[in-house]
């Protein structure tokens, strides 16, 4: 009987659906010519037989309905009958589809609010990204009707696949658990949204944020200066007009080509436009600081405005508490919809008990009269209608759980490929690729994706701290981005070739460097270095090189052999307020080939020229003849003063200081060259032998750490063995002391028992004290090691730092094990004492004398 009723109900739904849609014969012919699976099924979606899933282990709530659920189904059926009668031109509501066990379940009870223990899932974008990556999209069997079944989120997670309704229910459950005011939506959308076709969409990683133009308000000035007469040449104007006409012609040709490309990119006309059923998630404002309502497409995880033209209408929305029917006109899609669910004129609520404030509520009697005009209700239905205090039953779905390995793996089989407009995005699970690659974006020049323009790669868990790499195929320019922690504090490396003395730019984390180096740009003829936060106020250094006679050496060799000759070194300094401006050097230039040193000082207030000094270094012959400085060796300009003149002795000392600083600066330049060669050599070694880091808490992957942990644990257990319970004779040592008497007095028996218990108690305390002493000793050693590491951190090499971290981890392991042993001893000691006391009480050698105690 139930099967017949279900069949009749399905037939009735189909009839109402056909009436509501009013599909013409022409549209019907198109639909028959284009099978459903060709219209909405992506080519990469494989068939899956849902009828073969195992439901034997599912809880009883999946297979039966509680009394409250049965009552809810009767109310929903009554609500549906009224809706069909009042709105005969609309599709039947999606209220109570069957679950995986073939049992009718109301859609609101399928939502299971869940907060999962992962930080990424505390925000809506993390939840949406996880759902779209973890599940495989399955199209609806019919693009024009909602599905006849709605499986539980636990089953969908188990098999990692589902349709848009399955995606939406799972995402809505996670968002509500995370504190969002989220709802599942049953509505209509465009073909590309329903079929997950993103080939005409720009990849989210390539979208540029929209710049809001700033409005510049010009204040009228009544004291304007009259404009000058036009003195421009007419011939030049004619030439510019010709050039402008030529550029406009080329621009028009370009626009025509772009128009042709746009025509090719336009989607084909969809014969089922406006009729395709789709489900998505609505997030309302109010909770979690959401400023305004927005949609989330569960297939892509992207957010959309409620005015997005891809969403064409809404039939109903629901959450875990209630169900609302949209009564607003959707001729303009969702653009004109008002998402105030408390407005009973725009949203028809099913259960009156809700946390949404109602703006307008019809009187119960008026509502009954309205329904009585259109249909004859039975007495049972009238009673259900009067019962307005009914609340939504609890969900029938089992708790949603996702293991750490499942959360990390995400994509089915660990890989997912998404095709966008002129781009391809590939995703992998961590540790799936040996080089740590987790995401790759390939950008193409054409729609057919044949000519590669750019490749972007994202990495995780790399020991060399590499985060991202960009390769521009046109310019052959490679850009690498690093996380903090790389040797030399490397942050960004931009290059065309790994050969030394070629064009490259290196950026550094200046906070981790002693010299405050932020950026270094190098080519064959010069090196530019930028500094931040230095004590000497230097922020820029520019070194120019001349041509060498011989070829350069291989990377990693000494730089002082056949180095590039230095032609000029220039330094720039920030203002030092502790010095007068005319004594604070702003720019210092060492002209090596010309034996000159130029000093330019900072500008004084209200001056437009700066003080300058030029030193001419004496030649070797002049130095041998005399060490006296002559006025010709220094040219001085003092801004704002012609009286003040520096003495020759002061200038001579300054020249000596500058000569010494020139030597030091040369040495620093050679060190910079050596550092570049060293970085290149290290990067080549790192790429040749890529290593991935594994957390010490990841016991599944960190086999080395797990073996060390097991070895230390076994060593500790050998040192402090845990004896299994054995039938030990605790009285034997004390009986030996009194000579194993055949008979004892009551006093002797009591003393024997007390001595045994006291000795056992002292042994327990001594054992705990030994473990406590070991624990305190390890903690003290750890503090000393940590203090030594902080004092000598800047002087340690990479190998020494790694050795310290390994020793630090082992010490932490020992402390952890000792803490566990100490806590166990403290917790079990009273139990052991009471167990021995009970054992002695039952011992026949004492029980005879203590029976009356």
PDB file of C-alpha atoms in Angstrom, residues 95-250:
ATOM      1  CA  UNK A  95      10.000  18.803   1.614  1.00  0.00           C
ATOM      2  CA  UNK A  96      10.481  15.143   2.500  1.00  0.00           C
ATOM      3  CA  UNK A  97      12.657  13.129   0.082  1.00  0.00           C
ATOM      4  CA  UNK A  98      13.767   9.624   1.033  1.00  0.00           C
ATOM      5  CA  UNK A  99      17.154   8.975   2.579  1.00  0.00           C
ATOM      6  CA  UNK A 100      19.640   6.205   1.792  1.00  0.00           C
ATOM      7  CA  UNK A 101      17.416   3.688   3.602  1.00  0.00           C
ATOM      8  CA  UNK A 102      14.334   4.639   1.591  1.00  0.00           C
ATOM      9  CA  UNK A 103      12.683   6.405   4.553  1.00  0.00           C
ATOM     10  CA  UNK A 104      11.023   9.787   4.110  1.00  0.00           C
ATOM     11  CA  UNK A 105      12.817  12.482   6.100  1.00  0.00           C
ATOM     12  CA  UNK A 106      11.999  16.161   6.327  1.00  0.00           C
ATOM     13  CA  UNK A 107      14.804  18.236   4.801  1.00  0.00           C
ATOM     14  CA  UNK A 108      15.384  20.358   7.931  1.00  0.00           C
ATOM     15  CA  UNK A 109      16.104  17.247  10.015  1.00  0.00           C
ATOM     16  CA  UNK A 110      18.830  16.255   7.528  1.00  0.00           C
ATOM     17  CA  UNK A 111      20.860  19.336   8.516  1.00  0.00           C
ATOM     18  CA  UNK A 112      23.269  18.444  11.322  1.00  0.00           C
ATOM     19  CA  UNK A 113      25.047  21.554  12.778  1.00  0.00           C
ATOM     20  CA  UNK A 114      28.650  20.546  13.408  1.00  0.00           C
ATOM     21  CA  UNK A 115      31.805  22.374  14.446  1.00  0.00           C
ATOM     22  CA  UNK A 116      34.827  20.316  13.446  1.00  0.00           C
ATOM     23  CA  UNK A 117      38.153  20.678  15.343  1.00  0.00           C
ATOM     24  CA  UNK A 118      40.098  22.328  12.527  1.00  0.00           C
ATOM     25  CA  UNK A 119      40.976  26.019  12.547  1.00  0.00           C
ATOM     26  CA  UNK A 120      40.396  26.357   8.811  1.00  0.00           C
ATOM     27  CA  UNK A 121      36.779  25.236   9.248  1.00  0.00           C
ATOM     28  CA  UNK A 122      35.965  28.066  11.672  1.00  0.00           C
ATOM     29  CA  UNK A 123      35.372  30.400   8.713  1.00  0.00           C
ATOM     30  CA  UNK A 124      32.930  30.141   5.824  1.00  0.00           C
ATOM     31  CA  UNK A 125      35.566  30.192   3.092  1.00  0.00           C
ATOM     32  CA  UNK A 126      37.458  27.312   4.719  1.00  0.00           C
ATOM     33  CA  UNK A 127      34.270  25.235   5.007  1.00  0.00           C
ATOM     34  CA  UNK A 128      33.267  25.957   1.408  1.00  0.00           C
ATOM     35  CA  UNK A 129      36.746  25.168   0.107  1.00  0.00           C
ATOM     36  CA  UNK A 130      36.820  21.859   1.980  1.00  0.00           C
ATOM     37  CA  UNK A 131      33.392  20.736   0.733  1.00  0.00           C
ATOM     38  CA  UNK A 132      34.086  21.530  -2.916  1.00  0.00           C
ATOM     39  CA  UNK A 133      37.517  19.847  -2.775  1.00  0.00           C
ATOM     40  CA  UNK A 134      36.509  16.797  -0.746  1.00  0.00           C
ATOM     41  CA  UNK A 135      33.359  15.826  -2.676  1.00  0.00           C
ATOM     42  CA  UNK A 136      32.976  14.798  -6.302  1.00  0.00           C
ATOM     43  CA  UNK A 137      30.128  16.484  -8.141  1.00  0.00           C
ATOM     44  CA  UNK A 138      27.263  14.358  -9.459  1.00  0.00           C
ATOM     45  CA  UNK A 139      24.583  15.997 -11.653  1.00  0.00           C
ATOM     46  CA  UNK A 140      20.887  15.737 -10.948  1.00  0.00           C
ATOM     47  CA  UNK A 141      19.121  12.902 -12.760  1.00  0.00           C
ATOM     48  CA  UNK A 142      16.744  15.445 -14.234  1.00  0.00           C
ATOM     49  CA  UNK A 143      17.864  19.065 -14.612  1.00  0.00           C
ATOM     50  CA  UNK A 144      14.248  20.253 -14.267  1.00  0.00           C
ATOM     51  CA  UNK A 145      13.237  18.644 -10.956  1.00  0.00           C
ATOM     52  CA  UNK A 146      14.753  18.294  -7.492  1.00  0.00           C
ATOM     53  CA  UNK A 147      16.020  14.843  -6.544  1.00  0.00           C
ATOM     54  CA  UNK A 148      13.691  12.265  -5.038  1.00  0.00           C
ATOM     55  CA  UNK A 149      16.287  11.368  -2.387  1.00  0.00           C
ATOM     56  CA  UNK A 150      18.490  13.302   0.015  1.00  0.00           C
ATOM     57  CA  UNK A 151      21.171  11.267   1.765  1.00  0.00           C
ATOM     58  CA  UNK A 152      22.706  12.054   5.141  1.00  0.00           C
ATOM     59  CA  UNK A 153      25.913  14.137   5.293  1.00  0.00           C
ATOM     60  CA  UNK A 154      27.704  11.177   6.904  1.00  0.00           C
ATOM     61  CA  UNK A 155      26.988   8.948   3.904  1.00  0.00           C
ATOM     62  CA  UNK A 156      27.985  11.703   1.498  1.00  0.00           C
ATOM     63  CA  UNK A 157      31.297  12.135   3.352  1.00  0.00           C
ATOM     64  CA  UNK A 158      31.892   8.391   3.362  1.00  0.00           C
ATOM     65  CA  UNK A 159      31.578   8.029  -0.416  1.00  0.00           C
ATOM     66  CA  UNK A 160      32.909  11.538  -1.205  1.00  0.00           C
ATOM     67  CA  UNK A 161      30.306  12.361  -3.857  1.00  0.00           C
ATOM     68  CA  UNK A 162      26.875  13.900  -4.213  1.00  0.00           C
ATOM     69  CA  UNK A 163      24.649  16.321  -6.096  1.00  0.00           C
ATOM     70  CA  UNK A 164      24.134  20.010  -5.396  1.00  0.00           C
ATOM     71  CA  UNK A 165      21.579  19.287  -2.632  1.00  0.00           C
ATOM     72  CA  UNK A 166      24.029  16.936  -0.877  1.00  0.00           C
ATOM     73  CA  UNK A 167      26.789  19.547  -1.151  1.00  0.00           C
ATOM     74  CA  UNK A 168      24.521  22.275   0.227  1.00  0.00           C
ATOM     75  CA  UNK A 169      23.250  20.277   3.214  1.00  0.00           C
ATOM     76  CA  UNK A 170      26.796  19.333   4.255  1.00  0.00           C
ATOM     77  CA  UNK A 171      28.099  22.891   3.834  1.00  0.00           C
ATOM     78  CA  UNK A 172      25.099  24.367   5.648  1.00  0.00           C
ATOM     79  CA  UNK A 173      25.633  21.947   8.559  1.00  0.00           C
ATOM     80  CA  UNK A 174      29.263  23.049   8.878  1.00  0.00           C
ATOM     81  CA  UNK A 175      28.448  26.761   8.601  1.00  0.00           C
ATOM     82  CA  UNK A 176      25.693  26.634  11.232  1.00  0.00           C
ATOM     83  CA  UNK A 177      28.084  24.747  13.520  1.00  0.00           C
ATOM     84  CA  UNK A 178      30.664  27.496  12.970  1.00  0.00           C
ATOM     85  CA  UNK A 179      28.146  30.143  14.066  1.00  0.00           C
ATOM     86  CA  UNK A 180      26.836  31.443  10.724  1.00  0.00           C
ATOM     87  CA  UNK A 181      23.181  32.120   9.942  1.00  0.00           C
ATOM     88  CA  UNK A 182      23.150  29.742   6.973  1.00  0.00           C
ATOM     89  CA  UNK A 183      20.323  28.184   4.935  1.00  0.00           C
ATOM     90  CA  UNK A 184      20.001  25.625   2.161  1.00  0.00           C
ATOM     91  CA  UNK A 185      18.390  27.056  -0.980  1.00  0.00           C
ATOM     92  CA  UNK A 186      16.262  25.238  -3.564  1.00  0.00           C
ATOM     93  CA  UNK A 187      16.135  27.359  -6.692  1.00  0.00           C
ATOM     94  CA  UNK A 188      17.221  27.834 -10.282  1.00  0.00           C
ATOM     95  CA  UNK A 189      20.563  28.770 -11.809  1.00  0.00           C
ATOM     96  CA  UNK A 190      22.335  28.960 -15.144  1.00  0.00           C
ATOM     97  CA  UNK A 191      23.785  25.957 -16.939  1.00  0.00           C
ATOM     98  CA  UNK A 192      27.418  26.701 -16.063  1.00  0.00           C
ATOM     99  CA  UNK A 193      26.563  26.888 -12.361  1.00  0.00           C
ATOM    100  CA  UNK A 194      24.485  23.687 -12.404  1.00  0.00           C
ATOM    101  CA  UNK A 195      26.999  21.668 -14.432  1.00  0.00           C
ATOM    102  CA  UNK A 196      30.146  23.027 -12.746  1.00  0.00           C
ATOM    103  CA  UNK A 197      31.395  24.447 -16.045  1.00  0.00           C
ATOM    104  CA  UNK A 198      34.079  27.036 -15.213  1.00  0.00           C
ATOM    105  CA  UNK A 199      35.776  27.129 -18.593  1.00  0.00           C
ATOM    106  CA  UNK A 200      34.390  30.630 -19.214  1.00  0.00           C
ATOM    107  CA  UNK A 201      35.127  31.879 -15.692  1.00  0.00           C
ATOM    108  CA  UNK A 202      38.305  33.653 -14.679  1.00  0.00           C
ATOM    109  CA  UNK A 203      40.331  31.686 -12.125  1.00  0.00           C
ATOM    110  CA  UNK A 204      39.898  33.167  -8.614  1.00  0.00           C
ATOM    111  CA  UNK A 205      43.682  33.238  -8.236  1.00  0.00           C
ATOM    112  CA  UNK A 206      43.911  35.563 -11.255  1.00  0.00           C
ATOM    113  CA  UNK A 207      41.131  37.958 -10.331  1.00  0.00           C
ATOM    114  CA  UNK A 208      42.305  41.446  -9.484  1.00  0.00           C
ATOM    115  CA  UNK A 209      40.530  43.411  -6.757  1.00  0.00           C
ATOM    116  CA  UNK A 210      38.370  46.195  -8.080  1.00  0.00           C
ATOM    117  CA  UNK A 211      39.868  49.622  -7.504  1.00  0.00           C
ATOM    118  CA  UNK A 212      37.421  52.247  -6.323  1.00  0.00           C
ATOM    119  CA  UNK A 213      38.221  55.528  -8.097  1.00  0.00           C
ATOM    120  CA  UNK A 214      38.688  58.433  -5.741  1.00  0.00           C
ATOM    121  CA  UNK A 215      36.544  61.424  -6.495  1.00  0.00           C
ATOM    122  CA  UNK A 216      38.597  64.601  -6.644  1.00  0.00           C
ATOM    123  CA  UNK A 217      36.538  67.663  -5.842  1.00  0.00           C
ATOM    124  CA  UNK A 218      38.010  70.870  -7.169  1.00  0.00           C
ATOM    125  CA  UNK A 219      37.164  73.996  -5.269  1.00  0.00           C
ATOM    126  CA  UNK A 220      36.385  77.005  -7.467  1.00  0.00           C
ATOM    127  CA  UNK A 221      39.005  79.707  -7.281  1.00  0.00           C
ATOM    128  CA  UNK A 222      37.811  83.199  -8.060  1.00  0.00           C
ATOM    129  CA  UNK A 223      41.406  84.466  -8.207  1.00  0.00           C
ATOM    130  CA  UNK A 224      42.312  82.377 -11.219  1.00  0.00           C
ATOM    131  CA  UNK A 225      45.195  83.433 -13.431  1.00  0.00           C
ATOM    132  CA  UNK A 226      44.166  84.031 -17.016  1.00  0.00           C
ATOM    133  CA  UNK A 227      45.234  81.354 -19.425  1.00  0.00           C
ATOM    134  CA  UNK A 228      48.162  82.058 -21.742  1.00  0.00           C
ATOM    135  CA  UNK A 229      47.607  82.438 -25.495  1.00  0.00           C
ATOM    136  CA  UNK A 230      48.003  79.298 -27.612  1.00  0.00           C
ATOM    137  CA  UNK A 231      51.553  79.334 -28.996  1.00  0.00           C
ATOM    138  CA  UNK A 232      51.584  75.763 -30.293  1.00  0.00           C
ATOM    139  CA  UNK A 233      52.756  75.027 -33.843  1.00  0.00           C
ATOM    140  CA  UNK A 234      50.009  74.100 -36.326  1.00  0.00           C
ATOM    141  CA  UNK A 235      52.371  71.801 -38.209  1.00  0.00           C
ATOM    142  CA  UNK A 236      53.031  69.819 -35.039  1.00  0.00           C
ATOM    143  CA  UNK A 237      49.291  69.595 -34.466  1.00  0.00           C
ATOM    144  CA  UNK A 238      48.804  68.177 -37.965  1.00  0.00           C
ATOM    145  CA  UNK A 239      51.530  65.590 -37.395  1.00  0.00           C
ATOM    146  CA  UNK A 240      49.987  64.589 -34.073  1.00  0.00           C
ATOM    147  CA  UNK A 241      46.570  64.305 -35.729  1.00  0.00           C
ATOM    148  CA  UNK A 242      48.018  61.923 -38.354  1.00  0.00           C
ATOM    149  CA  UNK A 243      49.649  59.802 -35.672  1.00  0.00           C
ATOM    150  CA  UNK A 244      46.412  59.791 -33.698  1.00  0.00           C
ATOM    151  CA  UNK A 245      44.441  58.625 -36.757  1.00  0.00           C
ATOM    152  CA  UNK A 246      46.934  55.802 -37.325  1.00  0.00           C
ATOM    153  CA  UNK A 247      46.748  54.681 -33.694  1.00  0.00           C
ATOM    154  CA  UNK A 248      42.943  54.815 -33.807  1.00  0.00           C
ATOM    155  CA  UNK A 249      42.923  52.631 -36.922  1.00  0.00           C
ATOM    156  CA  UNK A 250      45.164  50.065 -35.274  1.00  0.00           C
TER     157      UNK A 250
END
